[in-house]
XYZ file of C-alpha atoms in Angstrom:
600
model
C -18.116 -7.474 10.784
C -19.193 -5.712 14.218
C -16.047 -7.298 15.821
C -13.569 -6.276 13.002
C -14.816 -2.483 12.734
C -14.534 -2.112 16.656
C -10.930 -3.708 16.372
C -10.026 -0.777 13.655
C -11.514 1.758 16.154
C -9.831 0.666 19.379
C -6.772 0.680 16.946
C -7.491 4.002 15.594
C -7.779 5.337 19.276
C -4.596 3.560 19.849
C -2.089 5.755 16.576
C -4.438 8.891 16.464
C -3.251 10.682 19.473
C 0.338 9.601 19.493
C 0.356 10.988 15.969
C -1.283 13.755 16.399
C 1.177 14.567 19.539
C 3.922 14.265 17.140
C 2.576 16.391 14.791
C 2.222 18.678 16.836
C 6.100 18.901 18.459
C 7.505 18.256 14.910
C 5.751 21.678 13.955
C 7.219 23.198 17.104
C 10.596 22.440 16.826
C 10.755 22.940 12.741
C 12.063 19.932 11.906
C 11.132 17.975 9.106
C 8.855 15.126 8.546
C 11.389 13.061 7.199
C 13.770 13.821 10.245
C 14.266 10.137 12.378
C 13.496 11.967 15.839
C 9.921 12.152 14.272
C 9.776 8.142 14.457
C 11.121 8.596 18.235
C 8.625 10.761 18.922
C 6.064 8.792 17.995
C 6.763 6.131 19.724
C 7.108 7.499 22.664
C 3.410 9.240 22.482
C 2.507 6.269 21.740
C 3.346 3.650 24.568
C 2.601 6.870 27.325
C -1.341 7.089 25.616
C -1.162 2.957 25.772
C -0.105 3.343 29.402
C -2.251 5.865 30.163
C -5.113 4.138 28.434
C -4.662 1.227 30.040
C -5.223 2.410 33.699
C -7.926 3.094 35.338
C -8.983 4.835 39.032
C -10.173 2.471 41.055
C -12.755 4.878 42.268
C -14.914 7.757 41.133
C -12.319 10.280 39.802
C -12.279 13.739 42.274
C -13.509 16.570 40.830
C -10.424 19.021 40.865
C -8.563 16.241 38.575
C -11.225 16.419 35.932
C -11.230 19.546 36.449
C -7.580 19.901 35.706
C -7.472 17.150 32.946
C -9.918 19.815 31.346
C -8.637 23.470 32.068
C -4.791 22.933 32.086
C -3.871 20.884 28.596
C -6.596 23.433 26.772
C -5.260 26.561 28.341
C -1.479 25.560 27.761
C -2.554 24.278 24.031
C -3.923 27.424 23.043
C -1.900 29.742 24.999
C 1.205 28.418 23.090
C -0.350 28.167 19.919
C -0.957 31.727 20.074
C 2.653 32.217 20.768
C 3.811 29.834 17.923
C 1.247 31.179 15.328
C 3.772 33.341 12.878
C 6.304 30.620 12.916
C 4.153 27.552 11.856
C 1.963 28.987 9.259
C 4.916 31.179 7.458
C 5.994 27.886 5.324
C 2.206 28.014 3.649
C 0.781 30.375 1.462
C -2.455 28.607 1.385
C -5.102 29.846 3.812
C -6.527 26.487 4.252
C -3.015 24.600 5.131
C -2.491 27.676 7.909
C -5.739 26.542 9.153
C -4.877 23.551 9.242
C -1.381 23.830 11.008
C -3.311 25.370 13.668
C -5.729 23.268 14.455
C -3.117 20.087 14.353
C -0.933 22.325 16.901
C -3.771 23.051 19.011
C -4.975 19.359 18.714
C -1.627 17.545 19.009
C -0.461 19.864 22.072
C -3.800 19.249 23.845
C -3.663 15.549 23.483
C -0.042 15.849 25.041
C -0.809 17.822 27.650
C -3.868 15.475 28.605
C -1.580 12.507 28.569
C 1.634 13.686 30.763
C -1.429 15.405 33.094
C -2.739 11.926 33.542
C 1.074 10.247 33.727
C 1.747 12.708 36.270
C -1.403 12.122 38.204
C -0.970 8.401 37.541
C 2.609 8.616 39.578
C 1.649 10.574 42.330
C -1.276 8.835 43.351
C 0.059 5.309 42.170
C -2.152 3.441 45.110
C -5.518 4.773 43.352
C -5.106 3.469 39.773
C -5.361 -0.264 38.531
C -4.539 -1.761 35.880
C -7.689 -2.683 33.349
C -7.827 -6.247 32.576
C -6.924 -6.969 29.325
C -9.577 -7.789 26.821
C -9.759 -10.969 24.941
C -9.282 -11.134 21.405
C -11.835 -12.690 19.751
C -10.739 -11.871 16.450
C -9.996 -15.556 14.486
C -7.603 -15.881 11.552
C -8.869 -17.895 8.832
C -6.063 -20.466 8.168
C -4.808 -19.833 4.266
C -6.204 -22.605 1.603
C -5.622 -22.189 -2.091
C -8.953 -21.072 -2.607
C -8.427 -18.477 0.087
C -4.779 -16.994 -1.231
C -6.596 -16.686 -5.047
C -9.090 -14.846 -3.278
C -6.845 -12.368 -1.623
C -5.014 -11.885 -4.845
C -7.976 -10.971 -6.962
C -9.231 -8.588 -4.408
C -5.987 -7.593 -3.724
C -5.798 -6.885 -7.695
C -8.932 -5.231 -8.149
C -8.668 -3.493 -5.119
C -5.550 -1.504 -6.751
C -6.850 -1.314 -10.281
C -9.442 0.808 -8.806
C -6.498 3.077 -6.661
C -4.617 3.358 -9.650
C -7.845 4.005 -12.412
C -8.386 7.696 -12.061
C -4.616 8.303 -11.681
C -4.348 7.103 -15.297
C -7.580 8.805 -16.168
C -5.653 12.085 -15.048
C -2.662 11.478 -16.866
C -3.946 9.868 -19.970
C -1.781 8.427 -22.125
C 0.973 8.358 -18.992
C 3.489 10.382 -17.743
C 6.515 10.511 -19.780
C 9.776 12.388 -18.603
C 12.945 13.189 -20.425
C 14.103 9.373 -20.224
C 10.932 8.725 -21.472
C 11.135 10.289 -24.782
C 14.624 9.093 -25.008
C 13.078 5.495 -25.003
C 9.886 6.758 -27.191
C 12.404 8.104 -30.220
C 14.096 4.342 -30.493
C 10.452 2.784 -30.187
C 9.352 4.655 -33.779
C 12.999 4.642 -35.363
C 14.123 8.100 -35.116
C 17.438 6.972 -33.197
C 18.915 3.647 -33.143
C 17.990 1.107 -30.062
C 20.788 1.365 -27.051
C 21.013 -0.167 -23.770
C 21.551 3.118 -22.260
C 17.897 2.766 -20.758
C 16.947 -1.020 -20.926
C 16.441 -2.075 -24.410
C 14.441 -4.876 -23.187
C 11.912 -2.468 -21.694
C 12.298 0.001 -24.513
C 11.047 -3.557 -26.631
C 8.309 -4.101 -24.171
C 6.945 -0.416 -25.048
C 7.334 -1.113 -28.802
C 5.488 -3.738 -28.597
C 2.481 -2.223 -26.652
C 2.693 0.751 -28.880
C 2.262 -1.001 -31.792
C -1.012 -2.803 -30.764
C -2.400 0.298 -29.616
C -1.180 2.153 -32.828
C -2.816 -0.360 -34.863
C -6.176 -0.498 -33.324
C -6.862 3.069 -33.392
C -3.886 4.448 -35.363
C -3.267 7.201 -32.775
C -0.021 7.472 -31.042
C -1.224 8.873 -27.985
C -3.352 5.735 -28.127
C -0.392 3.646 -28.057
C 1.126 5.046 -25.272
C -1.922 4.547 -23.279
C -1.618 0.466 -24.708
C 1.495 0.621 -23.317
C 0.403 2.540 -19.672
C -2.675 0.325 -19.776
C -0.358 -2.832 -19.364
C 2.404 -1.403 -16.741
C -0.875 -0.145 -14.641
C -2.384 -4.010 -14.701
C 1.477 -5.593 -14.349
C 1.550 -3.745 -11.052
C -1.615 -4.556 -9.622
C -0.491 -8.194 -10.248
C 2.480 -7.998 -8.773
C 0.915 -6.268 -5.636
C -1.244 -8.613 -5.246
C 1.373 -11.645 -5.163
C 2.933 -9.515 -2.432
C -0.375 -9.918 -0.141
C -0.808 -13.530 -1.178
C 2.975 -13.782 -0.179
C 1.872 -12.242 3.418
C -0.864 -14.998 3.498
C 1.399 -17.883 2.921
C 4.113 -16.397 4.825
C 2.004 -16.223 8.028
C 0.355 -19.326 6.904
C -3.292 -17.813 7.954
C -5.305 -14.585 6.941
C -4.122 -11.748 9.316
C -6.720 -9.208 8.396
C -4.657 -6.152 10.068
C -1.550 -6.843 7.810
C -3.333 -7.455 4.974
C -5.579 -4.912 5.044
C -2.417 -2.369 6.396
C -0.600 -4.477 2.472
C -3.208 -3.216 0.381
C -3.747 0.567 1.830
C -0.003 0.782 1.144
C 0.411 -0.490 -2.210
C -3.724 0.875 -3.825
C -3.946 4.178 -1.777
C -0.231 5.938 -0.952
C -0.109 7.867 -3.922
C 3.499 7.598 -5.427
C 2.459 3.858 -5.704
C 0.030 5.234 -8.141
C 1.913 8.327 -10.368
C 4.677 5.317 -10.588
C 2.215 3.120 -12.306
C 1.375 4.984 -14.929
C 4.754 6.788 -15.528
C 6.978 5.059 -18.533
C 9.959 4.240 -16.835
C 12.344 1.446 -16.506
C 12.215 1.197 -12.254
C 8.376 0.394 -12.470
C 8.397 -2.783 -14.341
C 11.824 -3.563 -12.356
C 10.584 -2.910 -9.266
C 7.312 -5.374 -9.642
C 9.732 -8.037 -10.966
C 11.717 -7.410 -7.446
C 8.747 -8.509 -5.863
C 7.478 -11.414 -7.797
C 11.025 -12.654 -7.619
C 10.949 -11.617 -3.605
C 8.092 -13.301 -3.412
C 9.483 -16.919 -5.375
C 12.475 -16.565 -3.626
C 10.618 -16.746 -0.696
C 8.784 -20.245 -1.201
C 11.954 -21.971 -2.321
C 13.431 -20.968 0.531
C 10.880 -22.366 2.510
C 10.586 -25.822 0.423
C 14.459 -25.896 0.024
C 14.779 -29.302 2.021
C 11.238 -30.656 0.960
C 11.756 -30.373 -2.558
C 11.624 -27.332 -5.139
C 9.215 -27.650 -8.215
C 10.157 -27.516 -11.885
C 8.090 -24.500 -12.075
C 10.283 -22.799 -9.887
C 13.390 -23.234 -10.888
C 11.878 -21.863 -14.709
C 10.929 -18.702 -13.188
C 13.838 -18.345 -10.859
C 15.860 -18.067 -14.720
C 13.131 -16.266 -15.838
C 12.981 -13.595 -13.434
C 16.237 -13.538 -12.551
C 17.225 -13.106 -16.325
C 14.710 -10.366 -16.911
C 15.865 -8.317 -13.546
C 19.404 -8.147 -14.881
C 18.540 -7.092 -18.413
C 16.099 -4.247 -16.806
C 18.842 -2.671 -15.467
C 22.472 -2.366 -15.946
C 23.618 -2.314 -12.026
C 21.302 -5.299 -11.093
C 23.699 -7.806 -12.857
C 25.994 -6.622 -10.404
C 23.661 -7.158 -7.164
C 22.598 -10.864 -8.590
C 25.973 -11.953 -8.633
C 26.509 -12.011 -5.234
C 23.067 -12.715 -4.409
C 23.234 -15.787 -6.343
C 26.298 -17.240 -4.985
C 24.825 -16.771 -1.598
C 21.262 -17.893 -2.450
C 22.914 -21.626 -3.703
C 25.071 -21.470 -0.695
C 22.048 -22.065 1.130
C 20.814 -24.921 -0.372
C 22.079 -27.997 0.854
C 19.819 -30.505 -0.869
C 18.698 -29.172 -3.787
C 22.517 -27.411 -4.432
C 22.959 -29.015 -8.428
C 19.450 -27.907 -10.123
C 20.004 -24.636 -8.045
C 23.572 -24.210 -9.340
C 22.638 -24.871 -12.449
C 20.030 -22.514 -13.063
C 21.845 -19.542 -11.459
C 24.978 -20.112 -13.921
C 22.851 -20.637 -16.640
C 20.599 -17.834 -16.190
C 23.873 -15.482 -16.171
C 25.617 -16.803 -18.969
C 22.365 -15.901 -20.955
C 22.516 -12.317 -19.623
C 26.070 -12.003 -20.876
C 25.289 -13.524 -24.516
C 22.079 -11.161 -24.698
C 24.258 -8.239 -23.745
C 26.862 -9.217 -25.294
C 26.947 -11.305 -28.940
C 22.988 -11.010 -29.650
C 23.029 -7.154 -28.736
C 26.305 -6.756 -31.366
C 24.551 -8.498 -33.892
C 21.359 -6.242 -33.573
C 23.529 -3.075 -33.571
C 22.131 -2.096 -29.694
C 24.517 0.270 -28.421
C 25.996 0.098 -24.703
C 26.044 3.071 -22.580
C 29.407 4.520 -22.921
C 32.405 4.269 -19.568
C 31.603 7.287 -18.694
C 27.796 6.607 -17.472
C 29.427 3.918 -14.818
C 31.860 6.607 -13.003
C 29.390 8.753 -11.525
C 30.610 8.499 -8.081
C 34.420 8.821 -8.528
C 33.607 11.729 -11.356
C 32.161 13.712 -8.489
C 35.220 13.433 -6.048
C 37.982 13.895 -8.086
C 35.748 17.545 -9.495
C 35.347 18.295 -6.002
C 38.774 18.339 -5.293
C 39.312 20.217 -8.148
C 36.525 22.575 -6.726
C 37.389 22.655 -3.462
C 41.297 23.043 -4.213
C 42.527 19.901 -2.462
C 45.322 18.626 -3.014
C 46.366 18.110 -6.452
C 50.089 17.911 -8.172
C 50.963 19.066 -11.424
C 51.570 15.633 -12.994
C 47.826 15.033 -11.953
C 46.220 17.915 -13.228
C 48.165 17.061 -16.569
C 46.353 13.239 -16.619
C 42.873 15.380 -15.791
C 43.733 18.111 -18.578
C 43.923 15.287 -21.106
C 40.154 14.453 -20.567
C 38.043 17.723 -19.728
C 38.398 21.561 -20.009
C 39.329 22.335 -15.692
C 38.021 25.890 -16.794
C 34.142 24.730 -16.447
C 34.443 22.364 -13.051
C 33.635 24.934 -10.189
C 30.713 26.458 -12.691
C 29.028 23.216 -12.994
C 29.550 20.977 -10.182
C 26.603 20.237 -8.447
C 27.107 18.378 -5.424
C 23.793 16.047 -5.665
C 23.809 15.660 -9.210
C 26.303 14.120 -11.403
C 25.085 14.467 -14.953
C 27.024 17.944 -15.199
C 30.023 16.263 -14.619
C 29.659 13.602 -17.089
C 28.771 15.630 -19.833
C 31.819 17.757 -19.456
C 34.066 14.641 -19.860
C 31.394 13.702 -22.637
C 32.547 17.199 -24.382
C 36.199 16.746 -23.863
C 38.016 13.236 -24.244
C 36.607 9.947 -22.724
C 38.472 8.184 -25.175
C 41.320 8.586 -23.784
C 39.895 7.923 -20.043
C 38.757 4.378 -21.786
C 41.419 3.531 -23.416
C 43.733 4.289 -20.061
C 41.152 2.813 -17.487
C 43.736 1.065 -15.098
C 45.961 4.617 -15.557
C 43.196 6.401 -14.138
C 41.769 4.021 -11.810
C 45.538 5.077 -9.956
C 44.974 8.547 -10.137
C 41.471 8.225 -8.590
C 43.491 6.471 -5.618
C 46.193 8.609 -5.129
C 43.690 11.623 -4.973
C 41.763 9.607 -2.621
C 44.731 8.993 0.018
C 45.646 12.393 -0.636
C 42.160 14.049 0.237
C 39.852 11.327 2.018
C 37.430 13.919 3.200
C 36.819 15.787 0.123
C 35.985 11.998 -1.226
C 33.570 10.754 1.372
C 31.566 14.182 1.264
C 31.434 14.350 -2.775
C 30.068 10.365 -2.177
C 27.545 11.466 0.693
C 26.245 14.761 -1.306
C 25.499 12.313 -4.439
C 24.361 9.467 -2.204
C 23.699 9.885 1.240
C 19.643 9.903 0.419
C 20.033 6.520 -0.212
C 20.880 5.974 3.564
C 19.863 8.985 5.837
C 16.383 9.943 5.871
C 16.124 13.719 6.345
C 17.233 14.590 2.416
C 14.444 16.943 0.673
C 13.683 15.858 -2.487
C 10.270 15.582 -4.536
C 8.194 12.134 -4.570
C 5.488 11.166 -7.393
C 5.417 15.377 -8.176
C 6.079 14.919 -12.150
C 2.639 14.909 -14.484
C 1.673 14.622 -17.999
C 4.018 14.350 -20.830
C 7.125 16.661 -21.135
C 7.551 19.325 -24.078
C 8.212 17.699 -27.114
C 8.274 17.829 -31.140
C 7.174 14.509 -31.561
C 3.838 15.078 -31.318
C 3.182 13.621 -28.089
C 0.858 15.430 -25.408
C -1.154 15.310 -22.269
C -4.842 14.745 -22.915
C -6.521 14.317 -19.368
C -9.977 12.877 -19.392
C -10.676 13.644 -15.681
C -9.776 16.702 -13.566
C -11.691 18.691 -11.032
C -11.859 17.513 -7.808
C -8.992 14.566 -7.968
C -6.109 16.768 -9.110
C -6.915 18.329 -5.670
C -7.429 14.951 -3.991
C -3.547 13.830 -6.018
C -1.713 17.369 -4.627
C -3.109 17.141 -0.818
C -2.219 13.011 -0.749
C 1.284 14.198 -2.092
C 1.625 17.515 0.067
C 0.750 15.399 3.192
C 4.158 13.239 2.171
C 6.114 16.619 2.959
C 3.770 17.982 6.194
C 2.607 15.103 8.189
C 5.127 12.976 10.159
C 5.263 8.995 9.851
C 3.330 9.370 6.641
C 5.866 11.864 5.240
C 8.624 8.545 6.265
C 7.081 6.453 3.368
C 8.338 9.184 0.821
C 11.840 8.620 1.981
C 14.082 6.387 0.449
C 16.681 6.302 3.362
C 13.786 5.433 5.953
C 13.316 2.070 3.782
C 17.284 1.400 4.144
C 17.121 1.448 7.511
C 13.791 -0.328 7.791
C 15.852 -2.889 5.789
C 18.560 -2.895 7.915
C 16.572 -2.947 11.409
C 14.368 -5.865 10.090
C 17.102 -7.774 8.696
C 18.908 -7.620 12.513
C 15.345 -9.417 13.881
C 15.565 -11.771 11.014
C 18.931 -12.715 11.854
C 18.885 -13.180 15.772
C 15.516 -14.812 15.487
C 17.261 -17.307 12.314
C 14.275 -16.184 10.193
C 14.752 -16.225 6.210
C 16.675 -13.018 5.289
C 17.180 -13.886 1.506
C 14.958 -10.943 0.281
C 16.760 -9.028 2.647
C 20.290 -9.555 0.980
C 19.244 -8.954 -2.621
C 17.641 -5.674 -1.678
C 20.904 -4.521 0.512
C 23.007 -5.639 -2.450
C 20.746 -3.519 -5.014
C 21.256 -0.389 -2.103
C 25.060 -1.202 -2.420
C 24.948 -0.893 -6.269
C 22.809 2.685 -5.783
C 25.832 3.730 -2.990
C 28.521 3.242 -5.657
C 26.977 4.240 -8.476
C 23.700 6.248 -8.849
C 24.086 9.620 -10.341
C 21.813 11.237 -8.137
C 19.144 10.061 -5.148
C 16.055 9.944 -6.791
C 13.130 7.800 -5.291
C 12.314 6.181 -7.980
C 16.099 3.885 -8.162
C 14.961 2.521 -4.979
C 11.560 1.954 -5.469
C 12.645 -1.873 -5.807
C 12.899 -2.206 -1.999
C 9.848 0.162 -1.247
C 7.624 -1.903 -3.231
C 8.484 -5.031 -1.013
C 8.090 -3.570 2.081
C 5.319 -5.364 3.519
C 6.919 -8.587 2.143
C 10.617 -8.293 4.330
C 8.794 -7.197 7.541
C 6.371 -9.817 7.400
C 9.354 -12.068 6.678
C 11.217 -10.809 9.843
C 8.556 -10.536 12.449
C 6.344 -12.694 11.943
C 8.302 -15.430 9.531
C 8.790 -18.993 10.340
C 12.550 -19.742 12.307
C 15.030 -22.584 11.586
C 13.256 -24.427 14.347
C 9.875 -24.212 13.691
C 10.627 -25.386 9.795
C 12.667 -28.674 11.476
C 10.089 -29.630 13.302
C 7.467 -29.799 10.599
């Protein structure tokens, strides 16, 4: 125990300064947290304190450099500070956050200055430092067993059960949003069931509801059956994530699986999502079971695949396209790919692939008919091309009269420029809801030519209305909120908030949640785009070092599915590849290769 907790502080000492350093200039120059230079940054401050740290003078260091290592970084520190005061406290109204942006400038420029005042002295008296000698890690990894893996997963489990507890507490029954209620009206009958919002899911809630409904005969009760179960589902499936790591790295790496389960029991959004009733929850924690299956026939794809596996490889992958509409259209691809690679076991693979979507298209289609569940209507798939051809209408681009004419026979052009939004595309489809998407249905391929000609016609009008919807999705720096909604929204269905904590944690909830928008490198984990392009950067390692890159694809593919048709970036449609984070960068750095796998 005495080894481990001086490994976390020599590690601590190690991603302290460098991030207080960053901190520090981030705060300076005004950008954001979210803003990629903050990464750079970092890293920088980081290998100068591990090359500063890691010299020594050979002697007894003279007395004007102490001196100096002293007087000049605290002088400079405060003396800018002082200068910078107005600038970095005006974005807080809070006396205690203005406080605190002081003392993290003061702090963060010290540390700097004490580090390039060392690198300088470092270079210009080169002949009177060594190099330390590098200390022998004595820290043993336990080599994974059964025993050891169920072990991991229960604590795992537990471990965020306990994270996730007083966030349900808090919000007791569960946060419930506009979709939400939506789902909560077809659960007790007061609309019909449609597959607008997964009907499977809204079926899981019914049936959760009604066991809590019938125990105590409280509604509110019901919901909270229903929370209750999404709150334990994720802990699960979080803790199959760390058990992946374990079998992954075939050995107990305490730092990663320690770094797993801070991540998935402490960063708050992990938490608000567990208890909030929405379809990309329960989707996202079948991402990562499947992730993690995927992952161990991958590795046993030559050896031999199990029964079991191949039943919840249909399973899962059944259940991820009926829990939502654009998966189907990411598992297509990623099946054909994911048989490709399987050489030996290609006909039970094959098999199970085509037979698990054929069942997705009877469910949706036949069985769905016959239990009167509606489909969304054509309009709900155009979001994307809805926005370009309105913002060439809004933008007057260039538009003939013969194609105004086709536009005029499906919305009222009098409304566009009042309700275009550029990052939101639910205005948009309501005013073709309002005017005549029977006609843009029943003249698809018409239309589908129109959208093309106003496309060669105005390509830059196009690929801004598809980056103002959708560039989140890829580029970090976008504001928007992250795990900010609470209790149950305004309703006449008798449905309402009824905390059973407070106090103290609704503090605790706002400051973990601030922090995502004030401190840098944390405030990366509440960006969507950062995980694309931690995606994309791990899945380039992966590939040069011929590591397995299977997760990788199906998460890119869901991405591609979000770039083409999400309606507007919100967090929570990507939460699928946040939630297996620790999963595909164990997987790339620290995976087994091709060669490795041959020679066992």
């Amino acid at each position: 125990m005495k080894v481990h907790l001086e490994r976390i502080e020599k590690e601590i000492f190690k991603y302290i300064p460098a991030l207080m350093g960053c901190w520090a200039i981030q705060l300076l120059m005004g950008i954001t947290v979210r803003n990629p230079l903050t990464v750079v940054l970092f890293a920088c401050i980081y290998f100068l304190n591990k090359w500063v740290l890691g010299s020594k003078y050979k002697e007894k260091p003279p007395v004007l450099m102490l001196l100096g290592w002293g007087i000049l970084p605290t002088a400079l520190s405060l003396f800018i500070t002082r200068l910078v005061y107005r600038m970095i406290t005006a974005q807080f109204s809070s006396g205690m956050f203005k406080a605190l942006a002081v003392i993290i400038m003061c702090c963060g420029l010290f540390i700097l200055f004490s580090l390039l005042y060392m690198a300088v002295c470092m270079l210009l008296k080169r002949d009177k430092f060594e190099k330390k000698v590098a200390e022998v890690d004595d820290v043993k990894y336990k080599k994974a067993t059964k025993a050891l893996e169920n072990k991991v997963f229960l604590v795992t489990a537990a471990i965020c059960l306990l994270g996730y507890l007083p966030y349900f507490l808090y919000e007791f029954p569960g946060i419930m949003t506009a979709d939400s209620l939506v789902q909560y009206q077809q659960v007790v009958g007061i609309t019909g069931f449609s597959n607008h919002h997964p009907v499977v899911h809204t079926l899981l809630i019914k049936l959760f509801y009604r066991i809590g409904v019938m125990l105590t005969q409280d509604k509110i009760a019901g919901i909270a059956c229903y929370t209750q179960f999404q709150m334990v589902f994720m802990c699960l499936c979080n803790a199959a994530a760390v058990r992946e790591i374990v079998r992954i790295e075939e050995h107990v790496n305490l730092r990663h699986v320690v770094q797993a389960v801070i991540f998935f029991a402490f960063v708050p959004f992990n938490a608000v999502f567990a208890v909030t009733v929405w379809k990309d929850v329960p989707f996202a924690g079948l991402t990562v079971l499947f992730g993690c299956l995927i992952a161990e026939m991958y590795t046993r794809r030559d050896t031999g695949v199990k029964v079991t596996d191949y039943i919840l490889f249909f399973v899962l992958s059944v259940l991820l396209m009926l829990f939502r509409s654009n998966a189907f259209f990411a598992m297509i691809p990623f099946l054909v790919i994911f048989v490709m690679l399987f050489k030996k076991q290609l006909v039970p693979v094959l098999v199970t692939a085509i037979l698990s979507i054929a069942v997705v298209v009877v469910i949706k289609g036949p069985v769905f008919e016959a239990f009167n569940v509606a489909s969304p209507d054509f309009t709900e798939s155009l979001s994307v091309p809805l926005q370009q051809v309105a913002r060439v209408l809004v933008e007057d681009g260039n538009v003939s009269d013969e194609e105004l004419a086709l536009i005029d026979a499906v919305i009222d052009r009098t409304y566009v420029k009042e309700l275009y939004a550029a990052n939101y595309a639910d205005n948009i489809k309501e005013l073709v809801r309002a005017g005549h998407p029977e006609v843009l249905e029943a003249n698809k391929g018409q239309y589908f030519g129109l959208w093309f000609k106003l496309f060669l016609k105005n390509p830059g009008l196009y690929v801004k209305a598809w980056y103002d919807l959708t560039g989140g999705y890829i580029y970090p720096d976008v504001a928007y909120s992250v795990g900010n909604v609470d209790g149950i929204m305004s309703n006449d269905m008798g449905l309402y908030a009824s905390p059973i904590i407070g106090g103290r944690f609704i503090k605790v909830k706002e400051i973990l949640l601030k922090l995502g928008d004030f401190m840098p490198v944390y405030g990366m984990l509440f960006s969507i785009g950062a995980y694309f392009w931690g995606l994309l950067i791990t899945l380039i390692v992966a590939v040069r070092k011929k590591r397995n890159i299977t997760l990788h694809i199906l998460l890119l593919l869901i991405v591609a599915t979000l770039l083409i048709a999400s309606p507007v970036v919100d967090f929570r449609y990507g939460y699928a590849y946040v939630l297996t984070m620790p999963i595909w960068i164990v997987l790339a750095l620290f995976g087994k290769n091709k060669e490795s796998e041959e020679k066992l």
